[in-house]
Amino acid sequence: MLRLAPSGFLRFSQANSFEVIYGGGESNVAVSLANYGIPTEFVTRIPNNDLGDCAIMEMRKRNVGINHIVRGGERLGIYFLETGAVARSSKVIYDRDHSGMATIKPGMIDWEKIFQDTTWFHWTGITPALSQGAADACLEAIQTANRMGITVSTDLNYRKNLWKYGKKPSEVMPELVAGCDIILGNEEDAEKHFDIHPEGVDVTQGHSVEAEAYTSVCQQLMAKFPRAKK
Amino acid sequence: MLRLAPSGFLRFSQANSFEVIYGGGESNVAVSLANYGIPTEFVTRIPNNDLGDCAIMEMRKRNVGINHIVRGGERLGIYFLETGAVARSSKVIYDRDHSGMATIKPGMIDWEKIFQDTTWFHWTGITPALSQGAADACLEAIQTANRMGITVSTDLNYRKNLWKYGKKPSEVMPELVAGCDIILGNEEDAEKHFDIHPEGVDVTQGHSVEAEAYTSVCQQLMAKFPRAKK
Amino acid sequence: MLRLAPSGFLRFSQANSFEVIYGGGESNVAVSLANYGIPTEFVTRIPNNDLGDCAIMEMRKRNVGINHIVRGGERLGIYFLETGAVARSSKVIYDRDHSGMATIKPGMIDWEKIFQDTTWFHWTGITPALSQGAADACLEAIQTANRMGITVSTDLNYRKNLWKYGKKPSEVMPELVAGCDIILGNEEDAEKHFDIHPEGVDVTQGHSVEAEAYTSVCQQLMAKFPRAKK
Amino acid sequence: MLRLAPSGFLRFSQANSFEVIYGGGESNVAVSLANYGIPTEFVTRIPNNDLGDCAIMEMRKRNVGINHIVRGGERLGIYFLETGAVARSSKVIYDRDHSGMATIKPGMIDWEKIFQDTTWFHWTGITPALSQGAADACLEAIQTANRMGITVSTDLNYRKNLWKYGKKPSEVMPELVAGCDIILGNEEDAEKHFDIHPEGVDVTQGHSVEAEAYTSVCQQLMAKFPRAKK
Amino acid sequence: MLRLAPSGFLRFSQANSFEVIYGGGESNVAVSLANYGIPTEFVTRIPNNDLGDCAIMEMRKRNVGINHIVRGGERLGIYFLETGAVARSSKVIYDRDHSGMATIKPGMIDWEKIFQDTTWFHWTGITPALSQGAADACLEAIQTANRMGITVSTDLNYRKNLWKYGKKPSEVMPELVAGCDIILGNEEDAEKHFDIHPEGVDVTQGHSVEAEAYTSVCQQLMAKFPRAKK
Amino acid sequence: MLRLAPSGFLRFSQANSFEVIYGGGESNVAVSLANYGIPTEFVTRIPNNDLGDCAIMEMRKRNVGINHIVRGGERLGIYFLETGAVARSSKVIYDRDHSGMATIKPGMIDWEKIFQDTTWFHWTGITPALSQGAADACLEAIQTANRMGITVSTDLNYRKNLWKYGKKPSEVMPELVAGCDIILGNEEDAEKHFDIHPEGVDVTQGHSVEAEAYTSVCQQLMAKFPRAKK
């Protein structure tokens, strides 16, 4: 994904240049792993144009594996970021529809081949938020990983502005998360994706309420997704 | 439309910022007219987000009328420009699909109201190249202008890379150009849009061949589109 | 007015470029109102050169009315800003003398015509600080507004470095403020412009002293300028 | 003098930063001499503020002597430069009125003291174009130099846009140039300053007309200013 | 190697930033080959610090193999470039001494292992110009390549300013070039490295002298280095 | 010394330009003194190339005397700075070996001549950390200053990463500091250079421990270096 942002604290309407960064939530994880010396393959679908090449170059530069990236789709997803200052909040304009990843479909990626040489598959809640096809491809990957005995982890990562294709998170995420061995997330993720709320928290008890609430949410998540309990 | 370009002669893969310019073929005409002190209204469809606001601000800044711009559509059209140098040619990546203008439909713009206060309507061949809806809206405007007795001019402006929605220029342009009083264009435009080629040009005659060819093409255009003959 | 500033925390002597912003206290108010959708006209005198055009373009871009701006004067006022850091304070170099606004005179602006279509006139203490002519034109505007029944508001906005033309604020401001329905300001403004100090404040009373002082100053201002009492 | 210019070929209205250069015709000569290792003193009047300091720092950096610069005046002269491109010509906005140099008067500079340690005084036609005071100070310097037996050179350097204070060049320049031992200039300078035109040039003679014209102008200049004849 | 250059045509003394490019003559060849889809390995010695990492990242980004780069040496070679303009020529300041490559020694690189998987070795005259150790390592590579039957090519690339370690090119280059199958170069390279001059060229024959001279030099090179004759 | 740094908080691997600053610990002291109007001479050894010229220009610009700078050595010392952010610490890459100052030797600077016109000599612990030659030249300066009755001050300024030429600070610094009248430093400097630790500090006494420790260190320093006791 391509991030375009005015420099410093300039507003969109004040900028006559945008800073260019190729990246995203999942690729940041891949770069971090690569920085620690762990072999990674970043699996995605990127359009076959110069901007797609730039996104791939950035990952290759950072030592992230790009051998299983599928080239296709009309465009590279973009998001425009205006950094807030003082009382003015940051603004994000997503322009990711119709991107290579948003128009992915099951069958486009050969998960079996990819998983042959790995032990771990990580995905985030951003992918199934993009489109039905992306959610389906994600499910395909998780089920293949489960069948092949590969560890699956997820970062729930709820993003309100991305769920626009007609399905609610609660209709999509449970089936995906059911195949995960490790679940990362917080109270908001749990509420928005699974309608899970902290239970039995006595708010009159003081400071530890937050920790209690978090524990309650984790216990409910583990009850709902027993695979992650192991 | 938003133009994003690396500065100077940097390639996409060398840039960590893009220069930002809001504009396009038609808006350049409008700005030029405004610079000469001629009142203009720029009619288009622009998404209702901060980038759309920036595009409108740029036109207002340049004294172009923005009273009849319709807000709508998912995104602002983008094109990425890498300026060539020496033997390396320039590169353009169009990312205009699904833009406010590409998803326009007849009925979205109230041409009658707009034309009440004007004497001239100018359009270019870029618009009908974007989508069937844009071509239809263009036809709607031309026919309304004809009915209301307003002068119509066009810049044929053939762009090979833009005609991607299934129709050939020759299936779309003749009906549109038929309603024009003034036609701007060159031999390539005439050939690609109407299959008109220079006729009876004796290439053994020397230097004036190019002028003759141009005259021949003009005569054929005027014969084909008698309204422009007046 | 043109603001020129080294980027970030660079000092003047380290910068080889200055960031360019066209604006000022009054135009900031106008832009804010325009952002809230309120129709505004920014009335000022701006030289008839390209920099003047740029200042006007910026206001038009921001949807501020520029229909009553008078073009004239030798130059656009400039101020140079060096932003401080840690123990080093910010520096401002005013270069506003001889600007269009500093050389304005009564009669140059047709206030009656301007006020026909509005209900509110806002001015600040920066204008009468520039020159005798600016103070006179300001008084002319206030008196016309009073005669035509338009609400007048002022932001006292005392700026020590600007009062250089020979008059003290206390010789100029009372007559101007007497025509105001709404007065914005603080203790410093009241002291410097009208020699008004907090009265009867018992500083042994603790935390509320500041609020008491402010209330005392407001009461004295209202007593001195009964129009604002309504 | 401070030059402010948009970068590259940007227009004023497209720039949100200006490149900063401190310099001018005379200081360029001084820097060139300093680069060749020749001791120089740049004599001028510069305001006592941070921008004035920057101008002096630039000269000191370039090894130009700044020991005889007089600090004073309200402001540093500015000129804004927009570099042309293709058919669009460059634009200069002079904002030099009321500068330290424009408001100089005879007596402000101790020429006798300065000339004690030098053998050469160089001035240009830009200085007397700024104001009566600048012309008078220039005359004062030339006469002192003549009296003390120092070589005087001038670069006539006619600038139409600068002669705005009421005198014509032909009323001012002859007395100044009469004290010069070396005169640099071209046909335009001779015409505009002294109404000297090429004489006796037989334009039917072909290529050498330009050289003949130049020779004719030089001969007339030497006749008019016999000091330069030596 | 790290190239640092003021932007545009700024001189060193005007710049307060330098543009950063990691590259060099040999890596440019490698990037070009990679752009054509040809697998390459760039063999060099780069210091084990963040700048060395950056240089490697740039090559990996461009799809150049970095598997055989040896990490070591105190510093990354730098060259500072000031681009000339009009009559002012470009300036290069080499700061490459003591770099990883300048302090390389035979035995540091395992050429046998590297050449096992390749069919071609390319080197340039820049390497043996850096230091005795670099020349020795270059010879070691060429002899290993010859022994293993790998094609060897060289770009003679004479750089006067680099030969500073005490040997003349004519003492070093012949032995190196003797092992080459393909020699790229021009008349200057031939003269400076091998004292080869065009022979038997009849300068009275007109236009083809330059081609004749080049042919003469090539024939002498092939006679001197029979391996390249094949 | 030349400091090269990515702008803002960019990492080395994200930057395609470096900000350029010529300076260093000692030159900062000299600039500060010059800003207060105190005459200074900055004595150092700087290579005879354009970058060396730039370093000297920067000092001359800031009104620091450069009359006793010796030109020589291969290169200007460089340090690369990546500014940290949040949890990521800043990084410095020193590239100062083989610089003009690192390769200085006793006899290269004529201290007697320099000290004739001054009353004070200031040095820092950075210089003897660079090389044996720099330490020797430093000792030569201090002994000359002592002999001529000039006040000597030092800023101990321990920099772990710079002591790489084989000597420990404790082998070099005592002889140098013995000639100083004024010693600036802190507990770390005292420990690393002279193995001096706070003595007799009762850590059970609370807040004033730090002040006591500092006092103890100062007393030991004065005992060890009686010249500074005066």
mmCIF file of N, CA and C in Angstrom, chain F residues 94-129:
data_model
loop_
_atom_site.group_PDB
_atom_site.id
_atom_site.type_symbol
_atom_site.label_atom_id
_atom_site.label_comp_id
_atom_site.label_asym_id
_atom_site.label_seq_id
_atom_site.Cartn_x
_atom_site.Cartn_y
_atom_site.Cartn_z
ATOM 1 N N TYR F 94 30.889 7.730 13.409
ATOM 2 C CA TYR F 94 32.067 8.588 13.243
ATOM 3 C C TYR F 94 32.846 8.149 12.007
ATOM 4 N N ASP F 95 33.217 9.101 11.201
ATOM 5 C CA ASP F 95 34.088 8.822 10.048
ATOM 6 C C ASP F 95 35.165 9.914 10.052
ATOM 7 N N ARG F 96 35.915 9.939 11.175
ATOM 8 C CA ARG F 96 36.876 11.013 11.400
ATOM 9 C C ARG F 96 38.329 10.566 11.232
ATOM 10 N N ASP F 97 38.541 9.254 11.128
ATOM 11 C CA ASP F 97 39.923 8.809 10.970
ATOM 12 C C ASP F 97 40.517 9.396 9.693
ATOM 13 N N HIS F 98 41.845 9.619 9.740
ATOM 14 C CA HIS F 98 42.583 10.123 8.577
ATOM 15 C C HIS F 98 42.209 11.560 8.222
ATOM 16 N N SER F 99 41.432 12.235 9.082
ATOM 17 C CA SER F 99 41.094 13.633 8.809
ATOM 18 C C SER F 99 42.311 14.517 9.067
ATOM 19 N N GLY F 100 42.225 15.755 8.623
ATOM 20 C CA GLY F 100 43.306 16.713 8.841
ATOM 21 C C GLY F 100 43.702 16.781 10.307
ATOM 22 N N MET F 101 42.727 16.791 11.199
ATOM 23 C CA MET F 101 43.005 16.921 12.631
ATOM 24 C C MET F 101 43.528 15.604 13.200
ATOM 25 N N ALA F 102 43.024 14.482 12.688
ATOM 26 C CA ALA F 102 43.471 13.184 13.218
ATOM 27 C C ALA F 102 44.917 12.905 12.819
ATOM 28 N N THR F 103 45.386 13.526 11.758
ATOM 29 C CA THR F 103 46.749 13.255 11.293
ATOM 30 C C THR F 103 47.695 14.417 11.587
ATOM 31 N N ILE F 104 47.266 15.300 12.482
ATOM 32 C CA ILE F 104 48.139 16.407 12.874
ATOM 33 C C ILE F 104 49.334 15.849 13.664
ATOM 34 N N LYS F 105 50.450 16.573 13.637
ATOM 35 C CA LYS F 105 51.659 16.176 14.381
ATOM 36 C C LYS F 105 52.230 17.431 15.047
ATOM 37 N N PRO F 106 52.960 17.261 16.143
ATOM 38 C CA PRO F 106 53.624 18.415 16.743
ATOM 39 C C PRO F 106 54.508 19.094 15.701
ATOM 40 N N GLY F 107 54.592 20.402 15.753
ATOM 41 C CA GLY F 107 55.409 21.143 14.793
ATOM 42 C C GLY F 107 54.611 21.703 13.634
ATOM 43 N N MET F 108 53.432 21.198 13.429
ATOM 44 C CA MET F 108 52.637 21.678 12.296
ATOM 45 C C MET F 108 52.027 23.048 12.567
ATOM 46 N N ILE F 109 51.813 23.366 13.815
ATOM 47 C CA ILE F 109 51.193 24.640 14.177
ATOM 48 C C ILE F 109 52.188 25.455 14.995
ATOM 49 N N ASP F 110 52.292 26.730 14.669
ATOM 50 C CA ASP F 110 53.258 27.603 15.349
ATOM 51 C C ASP F 110 52.585 28.250 16.554
ATOM 52 N N TRP F 111 52.508 27.496 17.664
ATOM 53 C CA TRP F 111 51.765 27.960 18.834
ATOM 54 C C TRP F 111 52.322 29.265 19.386
ATOM 55 N N GLU F 112 53.649 29.422 19.349
ATOM 56 C CA GLU F 112 54.221 30.656 19.918
ATOM 57 C C GLU F 112 53.673 31.889 19.227
ATOM 58 N N LYS F 113 53.627 31.814 17.925
ATOM 59 C CA LYS F 113 53.120 32.945 17.165
ATOM 60 C C LYS F 113 51.633 33.197 17.476
ATOM 61 N N ILE F 114 50.879 32.125 17.528
ATOM 62 C CA ILE F 114 49.442 32.260 17.784
ATOM 63 C C ILE F 114 49.192 32.864 19.158
ATOM 64 N N PHE F 115 49.973 32.384 20.172
ATOM 65 C CA PHE F 115 49.696 32.811 21.535
ATOM 66 C C PHE F 115 50.186 34.231 21.836
ATOM 67 N N GLN F 116 50.993 34.799 20.906
ATOM 68 C CA GLN F 116 51.467 36.163 21.142
ATOM 69 C C GLN F 116 50.336 37.167 21.337
ATOM 70 N N ASP F 117 49.250 36.936 20.628
ATOM 71 C CA ASP F 117 48.176 37.937 20.639
ATOM 72 C C ASP F 117 46.948 37.505 21.427
ATOM 73 N N THR F 118 47.102 36.523 22.290
ATOM 74 C CA THR F 118 45.913 36.072 23.003
ATOM 75 C C THR F 118 46.218 35.907 24.481
ATOM 76 N N THR F 119 45.136 35.697 25.258
ATOM 77 C CA THR F 119 45.302 35.539 26.713
ATOM 78 C C THR F 119 44.734 34.212 27.192
ATOM 79 N N TRP F 120 44.174 33.473 26.292
ATOM 80 C CA TRP F 120 43.435 32.286 26.754
ATOM 81 C C TRP F 120 43.508 31.202 25.685
ATOM 82 N N PHE F 121 43.748 29.959 26.124
ATOM 83 C CA PHE F 121 43.714 28.808 25.214
ATOM 84 C C PHE F 121 42.752 27.770 25.772
ATOM 85 N N HIS F 122 41.784 27.353 24.946
ATOM 86 C CA HIS F 122 40.801 26.355 25.371
ATOM 87 C C HIS F 122 40.879 25.124 24.472
ATOM 88 N N TRP F 123 40.906 23.955 25.088
ATOM 89 C CA TRP F 123 40.884 22.703 24.304
ATOM 90 C C TRP F 123 39.906 21.738 24.959
ATOM 91 N N THR F 124 39.573 20.637 24.249
ATOM 92 C CA THR F 124 38.662 19.646 24.843
ATOM 93 C C THR F 124 39.256 18.253 24.708
ATOM 94 N N GLY F 125 38.692 17.337 25.482
ATOM 95 C CA GLY F 125 39.167 15.953 25.504
ATOM 96 C C GLY F 125 38.910 15.210 24.211
ATOM 97 N N ILE F 126 38.205 15.843 23.280
ATOM 98 C CA ILE F 126 37.956 15.185 21.993
ATOM 99 C C ILE F 126 39.247 15.112 21.174
ATOM 100 N N THR F 127 40.053 16.167 21.247
ATOM 101 C CA THR F 127 41.259 16.209 20.423
ATOM 102 C C THR F 127 42.244 15.082 20.748
ATOM 103 N N PRO F 128 42.680 14.926 22.008
ATOM 104 C CA PRO F 128 43.638 13.832 22.266
ATOM 105 C C PRO F 128 43.021 12.452 22.070
ATOM 106 N N ALA F 129 41.704 12.367 21.937
ATOM 107 C CA ALA F 129 41.064 11.064 21.701
ATOM 108 C C ALA F 129 41.211 10.621 20.249
#
